[in-house]
XYZ file of C-alpha atoms in Angstrom:
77
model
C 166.003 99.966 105.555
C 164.433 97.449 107.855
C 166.415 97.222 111.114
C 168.833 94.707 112.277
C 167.935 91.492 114.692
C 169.167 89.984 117.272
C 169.358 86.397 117.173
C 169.438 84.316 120.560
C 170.996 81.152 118.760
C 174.363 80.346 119.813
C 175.337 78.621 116.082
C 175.700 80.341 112.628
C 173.552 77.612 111.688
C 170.711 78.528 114.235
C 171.243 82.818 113.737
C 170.713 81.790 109.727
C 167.291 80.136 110.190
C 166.130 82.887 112.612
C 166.891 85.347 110.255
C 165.094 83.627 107.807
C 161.732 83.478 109.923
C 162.330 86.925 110.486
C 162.591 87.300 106.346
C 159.686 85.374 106.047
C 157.429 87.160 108.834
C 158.297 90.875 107.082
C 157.276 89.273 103.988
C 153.510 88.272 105.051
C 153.316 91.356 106.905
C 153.248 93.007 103.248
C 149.194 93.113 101.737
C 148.770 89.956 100.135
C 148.259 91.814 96.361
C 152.174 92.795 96.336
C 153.417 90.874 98.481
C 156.751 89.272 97.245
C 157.705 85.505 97.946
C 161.355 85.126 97.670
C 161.853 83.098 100.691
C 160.852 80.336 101.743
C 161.433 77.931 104.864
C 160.535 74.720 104.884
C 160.861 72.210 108.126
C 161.383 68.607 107.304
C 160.555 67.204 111.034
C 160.885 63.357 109.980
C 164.652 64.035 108.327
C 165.549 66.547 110.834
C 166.336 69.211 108.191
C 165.322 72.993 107.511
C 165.897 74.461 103.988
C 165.655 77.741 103.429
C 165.839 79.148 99.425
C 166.553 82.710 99.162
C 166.211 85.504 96.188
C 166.739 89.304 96.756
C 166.483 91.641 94.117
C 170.256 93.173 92.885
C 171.699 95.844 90.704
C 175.163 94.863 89.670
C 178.137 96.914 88.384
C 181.585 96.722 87.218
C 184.314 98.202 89.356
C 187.541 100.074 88.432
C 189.532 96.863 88.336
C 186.793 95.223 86.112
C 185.380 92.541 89.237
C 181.158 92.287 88.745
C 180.256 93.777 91.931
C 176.349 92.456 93.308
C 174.769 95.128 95.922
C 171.337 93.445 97.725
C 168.548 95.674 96.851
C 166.224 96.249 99.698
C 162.615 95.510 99.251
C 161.162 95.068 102.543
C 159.791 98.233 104.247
């Protein structure tokens, strides 16, 4: 499990994109060859807007009262 962070932004906002160069930074740190891509963050400077688009592998189940239950599957060491 790769361990928590702690964010120094003082909005949800702000903790959301840190996390998601944090994402981003585990990601490259993985060889090139397997290496999976499913973030990305991209800065628009001139419209004053970050996007970030997020996949995560997921198994999925069905609980005793019959609601679809999603649980993340890790995939960064």
């Amino acid at each position: 499990m790769a361990a928590s962070i702690a964010s120094s932004a003082t909005t949800l906002e702000g903790q959301l994109w840190e996390t998601a160069l944090r994402v981003q930074l585990a990601e490259l740190a993985i060889d090139a060859a397997t290496r999976p891509n499913n973030i990305q963050v991209n800065v628009d400077t001139e419209n004053q807007i970050v996007s970030v688009t997020f996949s995560v592998p997921a198994t999925f189940s069905v609980s005793s009262d019959g609601s679809l239950v999603a649980s993340p599957t890790a995939y960064l060491p």
